mmCIF file of C-alpha atoms in Angstrom:
data_model
loop_
_atom_site.group_PDB
_atom_site.id
_atom_site.type_symbol
_atom_site.label_atom_id
_atom_site.label_comp_id
_atom_site.label_asym_id
_atom_site.label_seq_id
_atom_site.Cartn_x
_atom_site.Cartn_y
_atom_site.Cartn_z
ATOM 1 C CA MET A 1 0.089 -0.091 -0.012
ATOM 2 C CA ARG A 2 1.462 3.308 -1.254
ATOM 3 C CA VAL A 3 -0.210 6.778 0.264
ATOM 4 C CA ILE A 4 0.691 9.906 -1.793
ATOM 5 C CA CYS A 5 0.453 12.665 0.989
ATOM 6 C CA ASP A 6 -0.100 16.352 -0.491
ATOM 7 C CA LEU A 7 1.393 18.305 2.127
ATOM 8 C CA MET A 8 0.973 21.800 0.579
ATOM 9 C CA GLY A 9 -1.895 24.511 0.721
ATOM 10 C CA SER A 10 -3.460 23.358 3.926
ATOM 11 C CA ASP A 11 -4.521 26.344 6.174
ATOM 12 C CA ARG A 12 -1.951 25.414 8.960
ATOM 13 C CA GLY A 13 0.991 24.512 6.598
ATOM 14 C CA PRO A 14 3.339 21.524 5.801
ATOM 15 C CA GLY A 15 4.757 21.620 9.411
ATOM 16 C CA GLU A 16 1.907 20.485 10.692
ATOM 17 C CA LEU A 17 0.790 17.676 8.495
ATOM 18 C CA LEU A 18 4.398 16.448 8.637
ATOM 19 C CA ARG A 19 3.572 15.642 12.123
ATOM 20 C CA GLY A 20 0.410 13.774 10.930
ATOM 21 C CA VAL A 21 2.457 11.744 8.571
ATOM 22 C CA CYS A 22 5.259 10.726 11.131
ATOM 23 C CA ALA A 23 2.012 10.007 13.623
ATOM 24 C CA ALA A 24 0.543 7.396 11.006
ATOM 25 C CA ALA A 25 3.698 6.025 10.018
ATOM 26 C CA PRO A 26 4.049 3.613 13.194
ATOM 27 C CA LEU A 27 0.375 2.856 12.744
ATOM 28 C CA THR A 28 0.699 0.857 9.377
ATOM 29 C CA ASP A 29 3.103 -0.843 6.658
ATOM 30 C CA ALA A 30 2.399 1.393 3.918
ATOM 31 C CA GLN A 31 4.809 3.245 2.461
ATOM 32 C CA LEU A 32 4.270 7.237 2.728
ATOM 33 C CA ILE A 33 4.968 9.581 -0.108
ATOM 34 C CA LEU A 34 5.295 12.862 0.520
ATOM 35 C CA VAL A 35 4.965 15.471 -2.293
ATOM 36 C CA GLY A 36 5.742 19.323 -2.114
ATOM 37 C CA ASP A 37 8.539 21.868 -1.730
ATOM 38 C CA ARG A 38 11.517 19.933 -0.649
ATOM 39 C CA GLU A 39 13.236 23.105 0.567
ATOM 40 C CA VAL A 40 10.126 23.859 2.619
ATOM 41 C CA ILE A 41 9.345 20.361 3.782
ATOM 42 C CA LEU A 42 12.886 19.405 5.185
ATOM 43 C CA ARG A 43 12.945 22.993 6.891
ATOM 44 C CA GLU A 44 10.008 21.960 8.656
ATOM 45 C CA ALA A 45 11.275 18.712 9.778
ATOM 46 C CA GLU A 46 14.208 19.734 10.855
ATOM 47 C CA GLU A 47 12.706 22.750 13.199
ATOM 48 C CA ALA A 48 10.178 20.120 14.604
ATOM 49 C CA GLY A 49 13.009 17.529 14.749
ATOM 50 C CA LEU A 50 11.305 14.863 12.424
ATOM 51 C CA ASP A 51 13.018 12.019 11.075
ATOM 52 C CA LEU A 52 12.015 11.783 7.210
ATOM 53 C CA GLY A 53 14.592 9.066 6.488
ATOM 54 C CA ASP A 54 11.993 6.222 5.746
ATOM 55 C CA PHE A 55 9.826 8.636 3.491
ATOM 56 C CA ARG A 56 9.883 9.145 -0.232
ATOM 57 C CA LEU A 57 9.888 12.812 -0.898
ATOM 58 C CA VAL A 58 8.510 14.206 -4.561
ATOM 59 C CA HIS A 59 9.424 17.916 -5.032
ATOM 60 C CA THR A 60 7.287 20.240 -6.324
ATOM 61 C CA GLY A 61 7.859 23.778 -7.160
ATOM 62 C CA GLN A 62 3.817 24.981 -7.046
ATOM 63 C CA VAL A 63 1.200 25.542 -4.818
ATOM 64 C CA VAL A 64 -2.638 25.485 -4.824
ATOM 65 C CA THR A 65 -3.903 27.837 -2.714
ATOM 66 C CA MET A 66 -7.667 28.070 -0.872
ATOM 67 C CA GLU A 67 -8.082 31.369 -3.378
ATOM 68 C CA ASP A 68 -7.104 29.656 -6.413
ATOM 69 C CA ASP A 69 -9.580 29.073 -9.229
ATOM 70 C CA PRO A 70 -10.207 25.079 -9.661
ATOM 71 C CA LEU A 71 -10.001 24.914 -13.343
ATOM 72 C CA SER A 72 -7.309 27.308 -13.701
ATOM 73 C CA ALA A 73 -5.432 25.694 -10.706
ATOM 74 C CA VAL A 74 -5.406 22.442 -12.522
ATOM 75 C CA ARG A 75 -4.628 23.777 -15.989
ATOM 76 C CA VAL A 76 -1.835 26.425 -14.836
ATOM 77 C CA LYS A 77 -0.398 24.940 -12.219
ATOM 78 C CA LYS A 78 0.610 21.440 -13.317
ATOM 79 C CA GLU A 79 3.675 21.347 -11.121
ATOM 80 C CA SER A 80 1.675 21.978 -7.813
ATOM 81 C CA SER A 81 1.861 19.412 -5.140
ATOM 82 C CA MET A 82 -1.643 18.571 -5.774
ATOM 83 C CA SER A 83 -1.691 17.884 -9.770
ATOM 84 C CA VAL A 84 1.907 16.100 -9.114
ATOM 85 C CA ALA A 85 0.111 13.874 -6.466
ATOM 86 C CA LEU A 86 -2.900 12.873 -8.902
ATOM 87 C CA HIS A 87 -0.750 12.232 -11.522
ATOM 88 C CA LEU A 88 1.298 9.752 -9.524
ATOM 89 C CA LEU A 89 -2.403 8.154 -8.435
ATOM 90 C CA ALA A 90 -3.417 8.284 -12.340
ATOM 91 C CA VAL A 91 -0.437 6.366 -13.442
ATOM 92 C CA GLU A 92 -0.662 3.905 -10.406
ATOM 93 C CA GLU A 93 2.678 5.228 -8.869
ATOM 94 C CA GLY A 94 0.584 5.157 -5.261
ATOM 95 C CA ASP A 95 -2.635 3.403 -4.265
ATOM 96 C CA VAL A 96 -4.732 6.197 -2.192
ATOM 97 C CA MET A 97 -4.253 10.376 -2.689
ATOM 98 C CA VAL A 98 -4.644 12.430 0.495
ATOM 99 C CA SER A 99 -4.849 16.376 0.349
ATOM 100 C CA CYS A 100 -6.029 19.072 2.814
ATOM 101 C CA GLY A 101 -5.916 21.771 -0.227
ATOM 102 C CA ASN A 102 -8.466 23.515 -2.472
ATOM 103 C CA THR A 103 -11.977 21.471 -2.293
ATOM 104 C CA GLY A 104 -12.831 22.708 -5.908
ATOM 105 C CA ALA A 105 -9.168 21.995 -7.442
ATOM 106 C CA LEU A 106 -8.891 18.683 -5.855
ATOM 107 C CA PHE A 107 -12.472 17.925 -7.117
ATOM 108 C CA THR A 108 -11.937 18.959 -10.838
ATOM 109 C CA GLY A 109 -7.964 17.634 -10.606
ATOM 110 C CA ALA A 110 -9.419 14.179 -9.573
ATOM 111 C CA THR A 111 -12.115 14.651 -12.267
ATOM 112 C CA LEU A 112 -9.707 15.391 -14.917
ATOM 113 C CA LEU A 113 -6.558 13.686 -14.214
ATOM 114 C CA VAL A 114 -7.709 10.557 -12.361
ATOM 115 C CA ARG A 115 -10.893 10.114 -14.061
ATOM 116 C CA LYS A 116 -14.523 8.981 -12.725
ATOM 117 C CA VAL A 117 -16.042 5.627 -12.762
ATOM 118 C CA ARG A 118 -17.277 4.546 -15.575
ATOM 119 C CA GLY A 119 -21.227 5.586 -15.647
ATOM 120 C CA ILE A 120 -20.698 8.032 -12.907
ATOM 121 C CA GLN A 121 -21.763 11.456 -14.000
ATOM 122 C CA ARG A 122 -20.105 13.608 -10.616
ATOM 123 C CA ALA A 123 -18.074 12.370 -8.000
ATOM 124 C CA ALA A 124 -19.287 13.412 -4.411
ATOM 125 C CA ILE A 125 -17.743 14.172 -1.294
ATOM 126 C CA ALA A 126 -19.032 11.384 1.496
ATOM 127 C CA THR A 127 -18.509 12.501 5.184
ATOM 128 C CA VAL A 128 -19.214 10.864 8.582
ATOM 129 C CA LEU A 129 -21.554 13.025 10.692
ATOM 130 C CA PRO A 130 -20.577 11.829 14.490
ATOM 131 C CA PHE A 131 -24.354 11.117 15.558
ATOM 132 C CA SER A 132 -25.050 7.864 17.222
ATOM 133 C CA PRO A 133 -25.086 5.814 15.563
ATOM 134 C CA PRO A 134 -22.964 7.499 12.870
ATOM 135 C CA LEU A 135 -24.376 9.033 9.561
ATOM 136 C CA LEU A 136 -22.934 9.195 6.064
ATOM 137 C CA LEU A 137 -23.459 12.862 4.271
ATOM 138 C CA LEU A 138 -22.801 13.200 0.612
ATOM 139 C CA ASP A 139 -22.454 15.570 -1.327
ATOM 140 C CA SER A 140 -20.535 17.609 1.671
ATOM 141 C CA GLY A 141 -19.113 20.143 -0.626
ATOM 142 C CA ALA A 142 -18.041 19.244 -4.255
ATOM 143 C CA ASN A 143 -21.333 19.908 -6.205
ATOM 144 C CA VAL A 144 -22.998 23.194 -5.798
ATOM 145 C CA GLU A 145 -25.665 22.674 -8.147
ATOM 146 C CA VAL A 146 -27.072 18.968 -9.085
ATOM 147 C CA ASN A 147 -30.063 17.470 -10.915
ATOM 148 C CA GLU A 148 -32.178 14.528 -9.889
ATOM 149 C CA GLU A 149 -29.806 11.785 -11.914
ATOM 150 C CA TYR A 150 -27.210 13.048 -9.721
ATOM 151 C CA LEU A 151 -28.642 12.674 -6.484
ATOM 152 C CA GLU A 152 -29.589 9.343 -7.321
ATOM 153 C CA GLN A 153 -26.237 8.181 -8.401
ATOM 154 C CA PHE A 154 -24.758 9.902 -4.749
ATOM 155 C CA ALA A 155 -27.451 7.419 -3.067
ATOM 156 C CA VAL A 156 -26.177 4.532 -4.792
ATOM 157 C CA MET A 157 -22.865 5.540 -4.295
ATOM 158 C CA GLY A 158 -23.509 6.244 -0.688
ATOM 159 C CA SER A 159 -25.122 2.888 -0.220
ATOM 160 C CA ALA A 160 -22.450 0.990 -1.448
ATOM 161 C CA TYR A 161 -19.725 2.743 0.921
ATOM 162 C CA ALA A 162 -21.995 3.005 3.991
ATOM 163 C CA ALA A 163 -22.543 -0.967 3.464
ATOM 164 C CA ARG A 164 -18.605 -1.379 3.904
ATOM 165 C CA LEU A 165 -18.055 1.590 6.070
ATOM 166 C CA PHE A 166 -20.832 0.912 9.005
ATOM 167 C CA GLY A 167 -21.200 -3.102 8.284
ATOM 168 C CA LEU A 168 -24.915 -2.725 7.071
ATOM 169 C CA GLU A 169 -26.448 -5.084 4.672
ATOM 170 C CA GLN A 170 -29.138 -2.165 3.876
ATOM 171 C CA PRO A 171 -28.413 0.825 4.494
ATOM 172 C CA ARG A 172 -31.170 3.350 4.990
ATOM 173 C CA VAL A 173 -31.067 6.320 2.605
ATOM 174 C CA GLY A 174 -32.859 9.600 3.422
ATOM 175 C CA LEU A 175 -33.291 12.470 0.906
ATOM 176 C CA LEU A 176 -32.356 16.241 3.014
ATOM 177 C CA ASN A 177 -35.342 18.291 2.466
ATOM 178 C CA ASN A 178 -37.299 21.026 4.238
ATOM 179 C CA GLY A 179 -40.186 18.482 5.038
ATOM 180 C CA THR A 180 -41.191 14.779 5.145
ATOM 181 C CA GLU A 181 -44.008 14.975 2.285
ATOM 182 C CA PRO A 182 -43.003 13.752 -1.000
ATOM 183 C CA HIS A 183 -44.299 16.981 -2.627
ATOM 184 C CA LYS A 184 -41.917 19.120 -0.626
ATOM 185 C CA GLY A 185 -38.819 20.849 -1.727
ATOM 186 C CA THR A 186 -37.492 22.113 -4.969
ATOM 187 C CA HIS A 187 -38.431 20.745 -8.564
ATOM 188 C CA VAL A 188 -34.989 18.631 -8.550
ATOM 189 C CA ILE A 189 -35.791 17.432 -4.888
ATOM 190 C CA SER A 190 -39.395 16.203 -5.566
ATOM 191 C CA GLU A 191 -38.106 14.675 -8.683
ATOM 192 C CA ALA A 192 -35.026 12.919 -6.912
ATOM 193 C CA TYR A 193 -37.722 11.500 -4.346
ATOM 194 C CA LYS A 194 -39.495 9.859 -7.409
ATOM 195 C CA ARG A 195 -36.386 8.268 -8.675
ATOM 196 C CA LEU A 196 -35.102 7.040 -5.163
ATOM 197 C CA SER A 197 -38.705 5.654 -4.398
ATOM 198 C CA VAL A 198 -37.977 3.223 -7.457
ATOM 199 C CA CYS A 199 -34.447 2.605 -7.459
ATOM 200 C CA PRO A 200 -33.551 -0.980 -6.949
ATOM 201 C CA ARG A 201 -30.420 -0.664 -5.509
ATOM 202 C CA ILE A 202 -30.956 1.315 -2.149
ATOM 203 C CA ARG A 203 -33.249 1.349 0.784
ATOM 204 C CA PHE A 204 -35.111 4.399 0.626
ATOM 205 C CA VAL A 205 -36.721 5.615 4.076
ATOM 206 C CA GLY A 206 -38.235 9.326 2.379
ATOM 207 C CA ASN A 207 -37.375 12.941 2.824
ATOM 208 C CA VAL A 208 -35.798 13.899 6.209
ATOM 209 C CA GLU A 209 -35.703 17.169 8.027
ATOM 210 C CA ALA A 210 -32.065 18.143 9.516
ATOM 211 C CA ASN A 211 -33.776 18.436 13.069
ATOM 212 C CA MET A 212 -34.471 14.621 12.568
ATOM 213 C CA LEU A 213 -30.744 13.602 11.821
ATOM 214 C CA PRO A 214 -29.899 12.687 15.634
ATOM 215 C CA ASN A 215 -32.921 10.214 15.970
ATOM 216 C CA ASP A 216 -31.176 7.719 13.855
ATOM 217 C CA VAL A 217 -33.535 7.791 10.880
ATOM 218 C CA CYS A 218 -31.271 7.091 8.018
ATOM 219 C CA ASP A 219 -27.879 5.748 7.729
ATOM 220 C CA VAL A 220 -27.102 7.748 4.368
ATOM 221 C CA LEU A 221 -28.093 11.528 3.996
ATOM 222 C CA VAL A 222 -28.133 12.630 0.181
ATOM 223 C CA CYS A 223 -28.362 16.430 -0.609
ATOM 224 C CA ASP A 224 -26.622 18.871 -2.664
ATOM 225 C CA GLY A 225 -22.965 19.671 -1.861
ATOM 226 C CA PHE A 226 -23.981 23.520 -1.116
ATOM 227 C CA THR A 227 -26.497 22.106 1.567
ATOM 228 C CA GLY A 228 -24.204 19.794 2.823
ATOM 229 C CA ASN A 229 -21.221 22.082 3.248
ATOM 230 C CA ILE A 230 -23.665 24.523 5.440
ATOM 231 C CA LEU A 231 -25.193 21.539 7.576
ATOM 232 C CA ILE A 232 -21.838 20.111 8.451
ATOM 233 C CA LYS A 233 -20.510 23.693 9.469
ATOM 234 C CA SER A 234 -23.462 24.325 11.449
ATOM 235 C CA ILE A 235 -23.088 20.850 13.279
ATOM 236 C CA GLU A 236 -19.598 21.819 14.025
ATOM 237 C CA GLY A 237 -20.220 25.156 14.934
ATOM 238 C CA MET A 238 -23.276 23.906 17.526
ATOM 239 C CA ALA A 239 -21.178 21.386 19.102
ATOM 240 C CA SER A 240 -18.288 23.751 19.658
ATOM 241 C CA MET A 241 -20.864 26.218 21.037
ATOM 242 C CA MET A 242 -22.250 23.422 23.323
ATOM 243 C CA MET A 243 -19.106 22.900 24.705
ATOM 244 C CA GLY A 244 -17.917 25.820 25.376
ATOM 245 C CA ARG A 245 -21.204 26.922 27.479
ATOM 246 C CA LEU A 246 -20.801 23.402 29.171
ATOM 247 C CA ARG A 247 -17.123 24.611 30.043
ATOM 248 C CA GLY A 248 -18.011 28.009 31.497
ATOM 249 C CA MET A 249 -20.706 26.361 33.356
ATOM 250 C CA PHE A 250 -18.823 23.343 34.900
ATOM 251 C CA THR A 251 -16.287 26.226 35.781
ATOM 252 C CA ALA A 252 -18.264 29.196 37.156
ATOM 253 C CA ASN A 253 -17.681 28.471 40.721
ATOM 254 C CA PRO A 254 -16.517 25.820 43.514
ATOM 255 C CA VAL A 255 -19.619 23.981 43.481
ATOM 256 C CA THR A 256 -20.107 23.634 39.841
ATOM 257 C CA ARG A 257 -15.956 22.464 39.658
ATOM 258 C CA LEU A 258 -16.997 19.850 42.157
ATOM 259 C CA SER A 259 -20.037 18.372 40.280
ATOM 260 C CA SER A 260 -18.156 18.484 37.203
ATOM 261 C CA MET A 261 -16.092 15.666 38.311
ATOM 262 C CA ALA A 262 -19.164 13.394 38.508
ATOM 263 C CA VAL A 263 -19.732 14.182 34.271
ATOM 264 C CA TYR A 264 -16.257 14.343 33.267
ATOM 265 C CA LYS A 265 -16.168 11.274 31.579
ATOM 266 C CA PRO A 266 -19.365 11.334 29.726
ATOM 267 C CA LEU A 267 -18.075 14.606 28.559
ATOM 268 C CA ARG A 268 -15.021 13.807 27.597
ATOM 269 C CA GLY A 269 -16.639 11.069 25.269
ATOM 270 C CA MET A 270 -19.035 13.635 23.939
ATOM 271 C CA LYS A 271 -15.912 15.912 23.313
ATOM 272 C CA HIS A 272 -14.443 13.202 21.442
ATOM 273 C CA ASP A 273 -17.757 12.083 19.258
ATOM 274 C CA PHE A 274 -17.838 15.722 18.187
ATOM 275 C CA ASP A 275 -14.111 16.248 17.500
ATOM 276 C CA ALA A 276 -13.675 16.460 13.447
ATOM 277 C CA THR A 277 -10.181 15.521 13.621
ATOM 278 C CA GLU A 278 -10.907 12.089 14.710
ATOM 279 C CA TYR A 279 -12.720 11.856 11.609
ATOM 280 C CA GLY A 280 -9.993 12.251 9.145
ATOM 281 C CA GLY A 281 -10.908 12.707 5.821
ATOM 282 C CA SER A 282 -13.708 12.110 3.205
ATOM 283 C CA PRO A 283 -13.320 10.019 0.157
ATOM 284 C CA LEU A 284 -14.474 11.226 -3.150
ATOM 285 C CA LEU A 285 -17.114 8.880 -4.170
ATOM 286 C CA GLY A 286 -17.183 8.276 -7.985
ATOM 287 C CA ILE A 287 -13.636 8.582 -8.749
ATOM 288 C CA SER A 288 -11.684 5.691 -10.101
ATOM 289 C CA ARG A 289 -9.019 5.413 -7.723
ATOM 290 C CA PRO A 290 -8.945 6.663 -3.831
ATOM 291 C CA VAL A 291 -8.979 10.604 -3.457
ATOM 292 C CA ILE A 292 -9.018 11.412 0.107
ATOM 293 C CA LYS A 293 -10.336 15.262 1.299
ATOM 294 C CA ALA A 294 -8.980 16.064 4.703
ATOM 295 C CA HIS A 295 -10.097 19.558 6.316
ATOM 296 C CA GLY A 296 -8.333 22.512 4.919
ATOM 297 C CA SER A 297 -7.465 23.486 8.402
ATOM 298 C CA SER A 298 -6.672 19.867 9.679
ATOM 299 C CA ASN A 299 -3.989 19.863 12.512
ATOM 300 C CA ALA A 300 -1.594 16.560 12.618
ATOM 301 C CA ASN A 301 -4.253 14.282 14.486
ATOM 302 C CA ALA A 302 -6.926 14.511 11.747
ATOM 303 C CA TYR A 303 -4.231 14.403 8.928
ATOM 304 C CA LYS A 304 -2.831 11.100 10.496
ATOM 305 C CA ASN A 305 -6.498 9.972 10.758
ATOM 306 C CA ALA A 306 -7.109 11.006 7.071
ATOM 307 C CA ILE A 307 -4.062 8.856 5.983
ATOM 308 C CA LEU A 308 -5.420 5.737 8.080
ATOM 309 C CA LYS A 309 -9.055 6.516 6.607
ATOM 310 C CA GLY A 310 -7.494 6.652 2.906
ATOM 311 C CA ILE A 311 -5.848 3.007 3.754
ATOM 312 C CA TYR A 312 -8.885 1.389 5.057
ATOM 313 C CA TYR A 313 -10.558 3.088 1.875
ATOM 314 C CA ALA A 314 -8.608 1.925 -0.657
ATOM 315 C CA ARG A 315 -8.278 -1.731 1.046
ATOM 316 C CA THR A 316 -12.138 -1.894 0.314
ATOM 317 C CA GLU A 317 -14.163 -2.716 -2.421
ATOM 318 C CA VAL A 318 -16.225 0.191 -2.779
ATOM 319 C CA ILE A 319 -14.880 1.650 -6.048
ATOM 320 C CA ARG A 320 -15.540 -1.938 -7.540
ATOM 321 C CA ASP A 321 -19.315 -1.860 -5.685
ATOM 322 C CA ILE A 322 -19.942 1.612 -7.210
ATOM 323 C CA ALA A 323 -18.542 0.477 -10.704
ATOM 324 C CA ASP A 324 -20.868 -2.282 -10.464
ATOM 325 C CA ALA A 325 -23.829 -0.030 -9.780
ATOM 326 C CA ALA A 326 -22.825 2.530 -12.087
ATOM 327 C CA GLU A 327 -22.967 -0.162 -15.021
ATOM 328 C CA GLU A 328 -26.394 -1.256 -13.723
ATOM 329 C CA PHE A 329 -27.592 2.090 -13.646
ATOM 330 C CA ALA A 330 -26.630 2.622 -16.992
ATOM 331 C CA ALA A 331 -28.153 -0.484 -18.200
ATOM 332 C CA GLN A 332 -31.300 0.509 -16.566
ATOM 333 C CA LYS A 333 -31.382 3.694 -18.193
ATOM 334 C CA ARG A 334 -30.607 2.276 -21.684
ATOM 335 C CA ALA A 335 -33.807 0.023 -20.846
ATOM 336 C CA GLU A 336 -35.654 3.164 -20.041
ATOM 337 C CA ARG A 337 -34.992 5.001 -23.441
ATOM 338 C CA GLU A 338 -35.818 1.543 -25.346
ATOM 339 C CA ASN A 339 -39.156 1.442 -23.688
ATOM 340 C CA THR A 340 -39.927 5.174 -24.464
ATOM 341 C CA LYS A 341 -38.729 4.525 -27.962
ATOM 342 C CA ASP A 342 -40.836 1.726 -28.468
ATOM 343 C CA SER A 343 -43.981 3.258 -26.545
ATOM 344 C CA GLY A 344 -43.641 6.514 -28.968
ATOM 345 C CA TRP A 345 -43.470 4.276 -32.204
ATOM 346 C CA ASN A 346 -46.732 2.041 -30.968
ATOM 347 C CA ASP A 347 -48.651 5.362 -30.582
ATOM 348 C CA LYS A 348 -47.999 6.172 -34.242
#
């Protein structure tokens, strides 16, 4: 197993990611390939006292920033760490690629350089939400605008991944909406509801409202990337606010500090559950080879877990499952077109 690590373009810089790489190394037998500016990486490693002797280092002279236009970044910055890392994955010099960089550029680069699974129209970012039990959300940021067919494919891909990730035979798939009634939502959402209701590859449980998510109503939640990204950040912000208020409440005076000892372990467990760094990265479902998107502000622990998540994802058969589903999906659409043609001929 070879993991290609893009070390440039994150909010915290390559030094923090290097610490994540070094933390992941003892936990796996995979070869870790570091991609980025050699001079910067070696300087950061020396300052942090990190030994890079066991890692392969691939030098690149350009960096994709968070401000770069996604398409321009891929077309113009061909020697960036992100583009080179994706190229290494495409030519099979690695088995999985992990990046904290510009989401749009990574999505565009993966689509153009690594390519999608045949039959998949749009890849999607699949993110685990820390409910009990956990919930898989897609798309969480790749596709701002979608149509009903994209959402149907997201549901099929998400179901395939959730089956492997959560050990479920038939994951329950929900469609994020502003009401549970079939007619609620935009035209795209209502049309997607109709498609998902008759899709043979999934177990569709209907529309799901955001306030229902903690109640174990579904295992996979499907939406467009714009809505999904807002949902994730809203959950992160709410969790941060709640932990801050609890901390303030339990440290307000000697009595509350004493009482906090009784609930210390449960609170610590809750904090761990909502700690985004523990979940590492999110795979780009629908890309023909494993690509993991880690949070742009990932710390060492988050990047370590993103690497481990990438290794797990690469070792599963999820991409093959998605390819099989896409082939069946395409065959179904061909049959529908043929039936439409036959119906039209008979009407004449």
